[in-house]
Structure formats: C-alpha cells, structure tokens
C-alpha cells in the first residue's frame, strides 16, 4: 500500500556527535544510518554509477533473474509429488515468496541502494549481521551464476543436436568429475554476459529486456501448442498424493522464485528508485507466478502426471508428443538457451552491485567499488566476478555447493523480514513509498516460512553452509572489521563525497 503522507524531516546524521569505535560488541553492532547510505548512493572510487533504469527495465531485471531454468526443468521434479495439483503448489510457493517480496518492496523504497538486503541489515541490525547477510548473497548470486551456466551448456547441446546434428564433446561440455575436462560453454556464456555488463547498465538492461521477451514468448508458444493436447482425464485425480504431496512440491518450487530481489540491487542506477523499485519487485513476482501457473496447468493437461517422473526436458517432450514433430522441441530449446543466458546476465549484475556496496563500506577490497568514468560501471569488479564464476562453472562440479545457494537465499530473506520490523520501530518517521500491510504480522509470517524451508534442507547443505559462514567470519574479523569505513569515519561524521 502506498504512503503519500508527509513525513517529519529525518535527523541529519552529520549533526550527531561522532561515535568512535569502542569495544568488540560496539564494533560488531554499529549501524550505518539510512541517510548516509542514501547520500553515498552511486558513489564509487573514480566515478559514479549512472541513473538510467526506469520501472519497466527494473521489472525486466527481476523477471530475468527469476524466470529461467526453474520452469524449464522443475516440472519433472514437482509433478510426481503433487500430480495435477502442481498448479496449487506453484501458488503456495508464490505466496511464500510474496511475504518476503513485500518486505523487500518496503525496504527498497525506503533505502534505495545497491546493497539489497546487505544494506538493509547494515541500517537496522548492525555490521556483523550485515556482513553475514552480504556473505550469504555472495553465495546466492555467485555460485548460482556458475550453476545456471552449467545448465546453459546442456541446453545448448540439445539445440545444436536438433539443428545441425552436432554436439560439443563431453570433454569440453562438462567439468571434471561429471565426465569432462573443462566446461567451455559455461565459461563462454559468463564471458558474454560480462561483455554486456561492461557496456553499461542501460545497455545490459536493453539486452536483458530482449531476452526476457524471447523467453516469455517461448513459454506462451508452449502453452498455445500444448493446449491442443489437453485431455480432461489428465486432471484426475487432482491430488493423487494428497496435500502432503502438494506441500512437498511447493517447497521444491519455491526456489523457482529466487531472483525477484535482483531489482533491489539496482537501487543506485534507477531513475526514481523510491517509486519504481517496489513496483518492479511486486509486478515481476505477479508476472512470473501467472506464467508458472499457466504453463503448469497446460503441461499436466497435455501429459498424464505419472509420465513426468525422470523428465528433465518435460516441456520440449510434451511439444513433441502433441505435434509428433521435433521442430517445436528445438524451438523451445532455443528459448531455453536465451532464457538461461538472461538469468546469468541479471544475477551476475546483482552480484557485482552487492560487492560494490560492501567495498564502498570498506568490508571488501576497494577494487570492487572502482567505477569506470566512461561507462559508469564497476569495471574491475565485473571482470573479477565474471572470471571467478566462469572458471567455477567450467572447472568444478558444483553438486551440493549449488544446493547451498538456496539456504543462503532463505537466510537473506529471513533477515529482510526482520529488518522491516526493526526499522518500523527505530525510524517510524521515515518516508515509505510502500508499506507492508498488517505489519509486523506479515513480516513475521515471512520469517517463519524462510526458517521452515531452511529446516527442510538436508544435512550436507547445512554443512556446506556452515563451512561457508566460517570462512566468511574469518575474512570479516581478519579484514572487514578493521577496514570498515565506520572504523575510521564513524557514524555522525560528515559524509565523504
């Protein structure tokens, strides 16, 4: 709900007496005032980010990061659990994502900066929690880029096989441990995304908008073709495994919604972030949910639910079954190649902007906040992150490490829900262009859903997450805490521009 009421002027942090570093507890809980976060928006070493993104481009960034491998492969995993009621599972998963999306929308409109949930935590819960949140986002964005890039190579081979009858040899299409030596396609798609990002945020957004339009068209094409194969009998029994199966499928499908928060990482490059970020987040979630439910309803109507088990390319298979031709499956594979490339582009963008914000705060090296004066992009940041993710995708079998992206995402989502409650209590006078309705009830529900889904993950995933967190804490105490800007430029000191 929009809040148009006039708010009292916020306190100016520059008038407060500087808070010098104190004991360990004080240093770990020091917070960065919202006014300072916003005032520093866009500022980097050597230049500033350019505000060039409108509401529609922000929405496309969010859709681009969300709508990808999930819908193209997830039905083969979810339908055997839920049956035709997989449509209900998508709605349940969407509602779960909605609770966190509402919190993201409020904070994105209140604190429109690039750091996403990292910056929100810094303003509300202190530096240590912010670091942990940022470290989770690095896991979510960085490793997921590598994981998605691996999937892109598989679809590319399927497309090549269906068009020219030639595929990339396994030795060059899979990482060591998965039957290959070096996954060349995965590296290439990351480098291609890097080239777009180095051209500037506006140029990257334009390329992403085209790719998003293509993948939405591919899904609508699937619906129009598969609609001809719908049989009413395929919808019965609607819940063959009961509500338990629907819930289990919903937990699996939740991860198809990860990515809607990508728009919040563009807060310092949006033309009107306070107005457009909340709208982009909510609109993207609505569009993605509608597409998911539509595609799922058509798919289970065109194929008996029992035949989905073990099917990774279920959409392409359904088109072949309905038409008896391979052409439509090849066309869908082409759409999948473009869809996954869009995910890589937008998620890689989000990763660089989060590191930009952390670097500006001094918690990671300054190289990540250097801005190229000509393009207005963090050039070195983009190259370093892209090369790291590309090599990770090409040379390492991700396995359980890829699954750990889910727990990192849920942890960040949980903190965002808490941040809304904390900021409402500590800074009630702040202008909010969007407010979570029924707060604090809905943020508490959103937090509960995140904790519940984290608890459903296996022991190996928790172990990987624990190791990742331990490494992060070593880096923070060995580097970040001592080099934090709040250490030498404490809260209350004038903002350095």
Coordinates of C-alpha atoms in Angstrom, one line a residue:
X1 CA 0.0 0.0 0.0
X2 CA 1.3 3.4 -0.9
X3 CA 2.0 6.0 1.7
X4 CA 1.6 9.6 0.4
X5 CA 1.5 11.3 3.8
X6 CA 4.1 13.9 4.6
X7 CA 6.8 12.6 7.0
X8 CA 8.7 14.8 9.5
X9 CA 12.2 15.6 8.4
X10 CA 14.7 12.8 9.3
X11 CA 17.5 13.6 11.6
X12 CA 20.7 14.6 9.8
X13 CA 23.5 12.2 10.7
X14 CA 26.0 14.9 10.1
X15 CA 24.8 16.8 13.2
X16 CA 25.2 13.9 15.6
X17 CA 28.4 13.7 17.6
X18 CA 30.7 11.0 16.0
X19 CA 30.5 7.6 17.6
X20 CA 34.1 6.5 18.0
X21 CA 35.0 2.7 17.8
X22 CA 34.5 1.2 21.2
X23 CA 34.7 -2.4 22.5
X24 CA 34.2 -5.5 20.3
X25 CA 30.4 -5.6 20.9
X26 CA 30.1 -2.0 19.9
X27 CA 32.0 -2.5 16.7
X28 CA 30.0 -5.6 15.7
X29 CA 26.7 -3.9 16.2
X30 CA 27.5 -0.4 14.8
X31 CA 24.9 0.6 12.3
X32 CA 25.1 2.8 9.2
X33 CA 22.4 5.5 9.2
X34 CA 19.8 5.3 6.4
X35 CA 20.6 8.9 5.4
X36 CA 24.2 8.1 5.0
X37 CA 23.5 5.0 2.9
X38 CA 21.3 7.0 0.6
X39 CA 23.7 10.0 0.4
X40 CA 26.5 7.8 -0.7
X41 CA 24.3 6.1 -3.3
X42 CA 26.1 5.7 -6.7
X43 CA 29.4 7.0 -5.4
X44 CA 32.5 4.9 -6.2
X45 CA 36.2 5.3 -6.5
X46 CA 36.9 7.3 -9.6
X47 CA 33.3 7.9 -10.7
X48 CA 29.7 7.3 -10.0
X49 CA 27.1 4.8 -11.2
X50 CA 24.6 6.3 -13.7
X51 CA 20.9 6.5 -13.0
X52 CA 19.5 5.2 -16.3
X53 CA 16.9 2.5 -15.4
X54 CA 13.2 3.0 -15.4
X55 CA 10.5 1.0 -13.8
X56 CA 10.0 -1.4 -16.8
X57 CA 13.7 -2.1 -17.1
X58 CA 13.9 -2.8 -13.3
X59 CA 10.9 -5.2 -13.7
X60 CA 12.7 -7.0 -16.6
X61 CA 15.8 -7.3 -14.4
X62 CA 13.8 -9.0 -11.7
X63 CA 12.0 -11.3 -14.2
X64 CA 15.3 -12.0 -16.0
X65 CA 16.8 -13.3 -12.8
X66 CA 13.8 -15.3 -11.8
X67 CA 12.3 -16.8 -14.9
X68 CA 14.8 -19.4 -16.2
X69 CA 15.9 -22.9 -15.6
X70 CA 13.2 -23.4 -12.9
X71 CA 10.1 -23.6 -15.2
X72 CA 12.0 -25.4 -18.0
X73 CA 13.2 -28.3 -15.8
X74 CA 11.2 -28.2 -12.5
X75 CA 8.0 -29.9 -13.6
X76 CA 9.8 -33.2 -13.9
X77 CA 10.6 -33.0 -10.2
X78 CA 7.5 -31.4 -8.8
X79 CA 4.6 -33.1 -10.7
X80 CA 5.4 -36.6 -9.4
X81 CA 4.9 -35.2 -5.9
X82 CA 1.8 -33.1 -6.5
X83 CA 0.2 -34.5 -9.6
X84 CA -2.1 -32.1 -11.5
X85 CA -2.3 -30.0 -8.3
X86 CA 1.2 -28.8 -9.1
X87 CA -0.6 -25.6 -10.1
X88 CA -1.6 -25.2 -6.4
X89 CA 2.0 -25.9 -5.4
X90 CA 3.1 -23.0 -7.6
X91 CA 0.6 -20.7 -6.0
X92 CA 1.7 -21.8 -2.5
X93 CA 5.4 -21.2 -3.4
X94 CA 4.4 -17.8 -4.9
X95 CA 2.6 -16.8 -1.7
X96 CA 5.7 -17.9 0.3
X97 CA 7.9 -15.7 -1.9
X98 CA 5.3 -12.9 -1.6
X99 CA 5.8 -12.4 2.1
X100 CA 9.5 -11.7 1.6
X101 CA 8.8 -9.7 -1.6
X102 CA 6.5 -7.3 0.4
X103 CA 9.4 -6.7 2.9
X104 CA 11.8 -6.2 0.0
X105 CA 9.4 -3.7 -1.6
X106 CA 9.2 -1.6 1.6
X107 CA 12.9 -1.5 2.2
X108 CA 13.8 -0.9 -1.5
X109 CA 11.6 2.1 -1.5
X110 CA 12.9 3.4 1.9
X111 CA 16.7 2.5 1.4
X112 CA 17.2 2.6 -2.4
X113 CA 20.8 1.5 -2.6
X114 CA 22.7 -1.3 -4.4
X115 CA 23.4 -3.5 -1.5
X116 CA 20.0 -5.0 -1.3
X117 CA 19.4 -7.0 2.0
X118 CA 23.1 -6.4 3.0
X119 CA 22.4 -2.6 3.2
X120 CA 19.1 -3.1 4.8
X121 CA 20.7 -5.2 7.6
X122 CA 23.5 -2.6 8.0
X123 CA 21.0 0.1 8.7
X124 CA 18.9 -2.0 11.2
X125 CA 20.9 -4.8 12.8
X126 CA 24.5 -3.8 12.7
X127 CA 27.7 -4.5 10.8
X128 CA 28.2 -8.2 11.8
X129 CA 24.7 -9.2 10.7
X130 CA 25.1 -7.1 7.5
X131 CA 28.4 -8.9 6.7
X132 CA 26.7 -12.3 7.3
X133 CA 23.9 -11.2 5.0
X134 CA 26.3 -10.0 2.3
X135 CA 28.3 -13.2 2.6
X136 CA 25.0 -15.2 2.0
X137 CA 24.2 -13.0 -1.0
X138 CA 27.7 -13.8 -2.5
X139 CA 26.9 -17.5 -2.1
X140 CA 23.4 -17.0 -3.6
X141 CA 24.4 -14.9 -6.6
X142 CA 28.0 -16.1 -7.3
X143 CA 27.5 -19.8 -7.1
X144 CA 24.1 -19.7 -8.7
X145 CA 25.7 -18.0 -11.8
X146 CA 28.1 -20.9 -12.1
X147 CA 25.3 -23.5 -11.6
X148 CA 23.0 -21.9 -14.2
X149 CA 25.9 -21.6 -16.6
X150 CA 26.4 -25.3 -16.4
X151 CA 22.7 -25.8 -17.3
X152 CA 23.0 -23.5 -20.2
X153 CA 25.7 -25.7 -21.8
X154 CA 23.3 -28.7 -21.6
X155 CA 20.5 -26.8 -23.4
X156 CA 23.0 -25.5 -26.0
X157 CA 24.0 -29.1 -26.8
X158 CA 20.3 -30.0 -27.2
X159 CA 19.8 -27.1 -29.5
X160 CA 22.9 -28.0 -31.6
X161 CA 21.8 -31.6 -31.8
X162 CA 18.3 -30.7 -33.1
X163 CA 19.5 -28.2 -35.7
X164 CA 22.9 -29.3 -37.1
X165 CA 23.2 -32.7 -35.7
X166 CA 26.4 -31.9 -33.9
X167 CA 27.1 -31.6 -30.2
X168 CA 30.0 -30.3 -28.2
X169 CA 32.1 -33.3 -26.9
X170 CA 31.6 -34.2 -23.3
X171 CA 35.3 -33.4 -22.6
X172 CA 34.5 -29.8 -23.4
X173 CA 30.9 -29.6 -22.2
X174 CA 31.2 -30.9 -18.6
X175 CA 33.5 -30.1 -15.7
X176 CA 35.9 -32.7 -14.1
X177 CA 34.0 -35.3 -12.1
X178 CA 31.0 -35.1 -14.4
X179 CA 32.6 -36.8 -17.4
X180 CA 34.5 -33.9 -18.8
X181 CA 37.7 -31.9 -18.7
X182 CA 36.5 -28.3 -19.0
X183 CA 33.0 -26.9 -19.5
X184 CA 33.7 -24.5 -22.3
X185 CA 30.1 -23.4 -23.0
X186 CA 29.6 -22.4 -19.3
X187 CA 32.7 -20.2 -19.4
X188 CA 31.6 -18.6 -22.7
X189 CA 28.1 -17.6 -21.6
X190 CA 29.5 -16.0 -18.5
X191 CA 32.1 -14.1 -20.5
X192 CA 29.4 -13.0 -22.9
X193 CA 27.3 -11.6 -20.0
X194 CA 30.4 -9.8 -18.8
X195 CA 30.8 -8.1 -22.1
X196 CA 27.2 -6.8 -21.9
X197 CA 27.7 -5.6 -18.3
X198 CA 30.9 -3.7 -19.2
X199 CA 29.0 -1.7 -21.8
X200 CA 26.9 -0.1 -19.1
X201 CA 23.7 -0.7 -17.1
X202 CA 21.4 0.8 -19.7
X203 CA 22.9 -1.4 -22.5
X204 CA 22.8 -4.5 -20.3
X205 CA 19.2 -3.8 -19.4
X206 CA 18.2 -3.4 -23.0
X207 CA 19.8 -6.8 -23.9
X208 CA 18.1 -8.4 -20.9
X209 CA 14.7 -6.9 -21.9
X210 CA 15.0 -8.6 -25.4
X211 CA 16.0 -11.9 -23.8
X212 CA 13.1 -11.7 -21.3
X213 CA 10.7 -11.0 -24.2
X214 CA 12.0 -14.0 -26.1
X215 CA 11.7 -16.5 -23.2
X216 CA 8.2 -15.3 -22.3
X217 CA 7.3 -15.8 -26.0
X218 CA 8.7 -19.3 -25.8
X219 CA 6.6 -20.2 -22.8
X220 CA 3.5 -18.7 -24.4
X221 CA 4.3 -20.7 -27.6
X222 CA 4.5 -23.8 -25.5
X223 CA 1.1 -23.1 -24.0
X224 CA -0.5 -22.5 -27.4
X225 CA 0.9 -25.7 -28.9
X226 CA 0.4 -27.9 -25.9
X227 CA -3.1 -26.7 -25.4
X228 CA -4.2 -28.8 -28.4
X229 CA -3.1 -31.9 -26.4
X230 CA -5.1 -31.2 -23.2
X231 CA -7.3 -34.1 -22.1
X232 CA -9.7 -33.6 -19.2
X233 CA -8.9 -37.0 -17.8
X234 CA -5.3 -35.9 -17.1
X235 CA -6.5 -33.6 -14.4
X236 CA -8.0 -36.5 -12.3
X237 CA -7.2 -37.4 -9.6
X238 CA -6.3 -33.8 -8.9
X239 CA -4.3 -34.6 -5.7
X240 CA -3.1 -38.2 -6.0
X241 CA -0.7 -37.9 -3.1
X242 CA -2.9 -35.5 -1.0
X243 CA -2.0 -32.2 0.5
X244 CA 1.4 -33.6 1.7
X245 CA 2.5 -34.1 -1.9
X246 CA 1.3 -30.6 -2.8
X247 CA 3.3 -29.1 0.1
X248 CA 6.4 -31.1 -0.8
X249 CA 6.2 -29.9 -4.4
X250 CA 5.7 -26.3 -3.1
X251 CA 8.9 -26.4 -1.1
X252 CA 10.7 -27.6 -4.2
X253 CA 9.1 -25.0 -6.4
X254 CA 9.9 -22.1 -4.1
X255 CA 13.4 -21.9 -5.5
X256 CA 11.9 -21.2 -8.9
X257 CA 11.0 -17.8 -7.4
X258 CA 14.5 -16.9 -6.2
X259 CA 15.7 -13.8 -8.1
X260 CA 12.9 -11.3 -7.7
X261 CA 15.2 -9.5 -5.3
X262 CA 17.6 -8.7 -8.2
X263 CA 15.8 -5.4 -8.9
X264 CA 16.8 -4.2 -5.4
X265 CA 20.5 -4.4 -6.4
X266 CA 19.8 -1.7 -9.0
X267 CA 18.8 0.9 -6.4
X268 CA 21.7 3.3 -7.3
X269 CA 21.1 3.1 -11.1
X270 CA 17.3 3.6 -11.0
X271 CA 15.9 6.9 -12.2
X272 CA 13.3 7.0 -9.5
X273 CA 14.1 4.2 -7.1
X274 CA 11.7 5.1 -4.3
X275 CA 8.8 4.8 -6.6
X276 CA 9.9 2.2 -9.1
X277 CA 11.7 -0.4 -7.0
X278 CA 8.7 -1.5 -5.0
X279 CA 6.5 -1.6 -8.1
X280 CA 9.1 -3.6 -10.1
X281 CA 9.5 -6.2 -7.4
X282 CA 5.8 -6.8 -7.0
X283 CA 5.0 -6.6 -10.7
X284 CA 7.7 -9.1 -11.6
X285 CA 6.5 -11.6 -8.9
X286 CA 3.0 -11.3 -10.3
X287 CA 4.0 -11.9 -13.9
X288 CA 6.3 -14.8 -13.0
X289 CA 3.6 -16.5 -10.9
X290 CA 1.0 -16.2 -13.6
X291 CA 3.3 -17.7 -16.2
X292 CA 4.3 -20.6 -13.9
X293 CA 0.7 -21.5 -13.1
X294 CA -0.4 -21.2 -16.8
X295 CA 2.5 -23.4 -18.0
X296 CA 2.0 -26.0 -15.3
X297 CA -1.8 -26.2 -15.9
X298 CA -1.3 -26.7 -19.7
X299 CA 1.6 -29.2 -19.1
X300 CA -0.3 -31.5 -16.7
X301 CA -3.4 -31.4 -19.0
X302 CA -1.4 -32.5 -22.0
X303 CA 0.5 -35.3 -20.3
X304 CA -0.6 -37.8 -17.6
X305 CA 1.1 -36.8 -14.4
X306 CA 2.7 -40.3 -13.9
X307 CA 4.8 -39.8 -17.0
X308 CA 6.7 -36.7 -15.7
X309 CA 9.0 -38.7 -13.4
X310 CA 12.6 -38.5 -14.5
X311 CA 11.9 -36.0 -17.3
X312 CA 14.3 -33.0 -17.2
X313 CA 13.1 -31.5 -20.5
X314 CA 9.4 -32.1 -19.9
X315 CA 8.2 -29.1 -21.9
X316 CA 10.1 -30.0 -25.0
X317 CA 8.9 -33.6 -24.7
X318 CA 5.3 -32.5 -24.4
X319 CA 5.5 -30.4 -27.6
X320 CA 7.0 -33.4 -29.4
X321 CA 4.2 -35.7 -28.1
X322 CA 1.4 -33.2 -29.1
X323 CA 2.7 -32.4 -32.6
X324 CA 4.7 -35.5 -33.5
X325 CA 7.5 -33.2 -34.7
X326 CA 10.9 -32.4 -33.3
X327 CA 10.8 -28.8 -34.7
X328 CA 8.8 -27.4 -31.7
X329 CA 11.1 -29.0 -29.2
X330 CA 14.1 -27.5 -30.9
X331 CA 12.4 -24.1 -30.9
X332 CA 11.7 -24.4 -27.2
X333 CA 15.3 -25.4 -26.6
X334 CA 16.4 -22.2 -28.4
X335 CA 14.1 -20.3 -26.0
X336 CA 15.7 -22.1 -23.0
X337 CA 19.2 -21.1 -24.2
X338 CA 18.1 -17.4 -24.3
X339 CA 16.2 -17.7 -21.0
X340 CA 19.2 -19.1 -19.1
X341 CA 21.5 -16.5 -20.6
X342 CA 19.2 -13.8 -19.3
X343 CA 19.4 -15.3 -15.8
X344 CA 23.2 -15.3 -15.9
X345 CA 23.3 -11.7 -17.1
X346 CA 21.0 -10.3 -14.4
X347 CA 22.3 -12.4 -11.5
X348 CA 25.9 -11.5 -12.4
X349 CA 24.8 -7.9 -12.4
X350 CA 23.3 -8.3 -8.9
X351 CA 26.5 -9.9 -7.6
X352 CA 28.7 -7.0 -8.8
X353 CA 26.4 -4.4 -7.3
X354 CA 26.4 -6.1 -3.9
X355 CA 30.2 -6.3 -3.8
X356 CA 30.2 -2.6 -4.9
X357 CA 28.2 -1.6 -1.8
X358 CA 30.3 -3.8 0.5
X359 CA 33.5 -2.4 -0.9
X360 CA 32.4 1.2 -0.5
X361 CA 31.8 0.4 3.1
X362 CA 35.3 -1.0 3.4
X363 CA 34.4 -4.6 4.2
X364 CA 35.9 -6.0 1.0
X365 CA 38.8 -4.5 -1.1
X366 CA 38.4 -1.1 -2.7
X367 CA 38.9 -2.6 -6.2
X368 CA 35.3 -3.7 -6.2
X369 CA 34.0 -0.1 -5.9
X370 CA 36.1 1.5 -8.6
X371 CA 33.9 3.0 -11.3
X372 CA 34.9 3.5 -14.9
X373 CA 34.3 7.2 -15.7
X374 CA 33.4 6.4 -19.3
X375 CA 30.8 3.7 -18.9
X376 CA 29.7 4.4 -15.3
X377 CA 30.2 0.7 -14.4
X378 CA 32.4 -1.0 -11.7
X379 CA 34.7 -2.4 -14.5
X380 CA 37.3 -4.3 -12.4
X381 CA 34.6 -5.7 -10.2
X382 CA 32.7 -7.1 -13.2
X383 CA 35.8 -8.7 -14.7
X384 CA 36.9 -10.3 -11.4
X385 CA 33.5 -11.7 -10.5
X386 CA 32.9 -12.9 -14.1
X387 CA 36.2 -14.7 -14.3
X388 CA 35.7 -16.3 -10.9
X389 CA 32.2 -17.5 -11.8
X390 CA 33.2 -18.6 -15.2
X391 CA 36.1 -20.7 -14.0
X392 CA 34.0 -22.1 -11.2
X393 CA 31.3 -23.3 -13.7
X394 CA 33.9 -24.6 -16.1
X395 CA 36.2 -26.5 -13.8
X396 CA 34.3 -27.6 -10.7
X397 CA 31.3 -30.0 -10.3
X398 CA 29.1 -27.9 -8.1
X399 CA 26.9 -30.7 -6.6
X400 CA 25.8 -29.8 -3.1
X401 CA 27.6 -26.4 -3.3
X402 CA 24.9 -25.4 -5.8
X403 CA 22.2 -26.5 -3.4
X404 CA 23.7 -24.3 -0.8
X405 CA 22.6 -21.2 -2.8
X406 CA 19.1 -22.0 -1.5
X407 CA 19.9 -21.8 2.1
X408 CA 21.9 -18.6 1.6
X409 CA 18.9 -17.0 -0.1
X410 CA 16.5 -18.1 2.6
X411 CA 18.8 -16.7 5.3
X412 CA 18.9 -13.3 3.5
X413 CA 15.1 -13.3 3.0
X414 CA 14.6 -14.0 6.7
X415 CA 16.8 -11.1 7.7
X416 CA 14.9 -8.7 5.4
X417 CA 11.7 -9.6 7.1
X418 CA 13.3 -8.8 10.5
X419 CA 14.7 -5.6 9.1
X420 CA 11.3 -4.2 8.2
X421 CA 10.1 -4.7 11.8
X422 CA 13.3 -3.2 13.3
X423 CA 13.2 -0.1 11.0
X424 CA 9.5 0.5 11.7
X425 CA 10.3 0.6 15.4
X426 CA 13.5 2.6 15.3
X427 CA 12.7 5.0 12.5
X428 CA 8.9 5.3 12.3
X429 CA 9.1 8.9 10.9
X430 CA 10.8 7.8 7.7
X431 CA 9.0 8.3 4.4
X432 CA 7.9 4.9 3.0
X433 CA 6.7 4.8 -0.6
X434 CA 5.4 1.3 0.1
X435 CA 4.3 -0.3 3.4
X436 CA 3.9 -4.0 4.2
X437 CA 0.3 -4.4 5.1
X438 CA -0.5 -5.9 8.5
X439 CA 3.0 -5.3 9.8
X440 CA 4.5 -6.9 11.9
X441 CA 2.3 -9.9 11.3
X442 CA 3.2 -10.5 7.6
X443 CA 7.0 -10.0 8.1
X444 CA 6.8 -12.5 11.0
X445 CA 5.0 -15.0 8.8
X446 CA 7.6 -14.4 6.0
X447 CA 10.4 -15.0 8.5
X448 CA 8.7 -18.2 9.7
X449 CA 8.3 -19.6 6.2
X450 CA 12.0 -19.0 5.5
X451 CA 13.0 -20.8 8.7
X452 CA 10.7 -23.7 7.9
X453 CA 12.2 -24.1 4.4
X454 CA 15.7 -23.9 5.7
X455 CA 14.8 -26.7 8.1
X456 CA 13.7 -28.9 5.2
X457 CA 17.2 -28.8 3.6
X458 CA 19.5 -31.8 4.1
X459 CA 22.5 -32.2 6.4
X460 CA 25.1 -31.9 3.7
X461 CA 23.6 -28.5 2.6
X462 CA 23.8 -27.3 6.2
X463 CA 27.4 -28.5 6.5
X464 CA 28.4 -26.6 3.3
X465 CA 26.6 -23.5 4.6
X466 CA 28.4 -23.8 8.0
X467 CA 31.8 -24.0 6.3
X468 CA 30.9 -21.0 4.1
X469 CA 29.9 -19.0 7.1
X470 CA 33.0 -19.9 9.0
X471 CA 35.2 -18.7 6.1
X472 CA 33.2 -15.5 5.9
X473 CA 33.7 -14.8 9.6
X474 CA 37.4 -15.3 9.3
X475 CA 37.5 -12.8 6.5
X476 CA 35.4 -10.3 8.4
X477 CA 37.4 -10.4 11.7
X478 CA 40.7 -10.6 9.8
X479 CA 40.0 -7.8 7.3
X480 CA 36.5 -6.3 7.2
X481 CA 36.1 -5.2 10.8
X482 CA 39.4 -3.3 10.9
X483 CA 39.0 -1.7 7.4
X484 CA 35.3 -0.8 7.8
X485 CA 34.7 2.9 7.0
X486 CA 32.8 3.1 10.3
X487 CA 36.1 2.3 12.0
X488 CA 37.9 5.4 10.7
X489 CA 34.9 7.5 9.6
X490 CA 32.4 6.8 12.4
X491 CA 28.7 7.4 12.5
X492 CA 27.9 11.1 12.9
X493 CA 30.9 12.3 10.8
X494 CA 30.2 14.2 7.7
X495 CA 29.5 12.0 4.6
X496 CA 32.6 11.8 2.4
X497 CA 31.7 12.6 -1.2

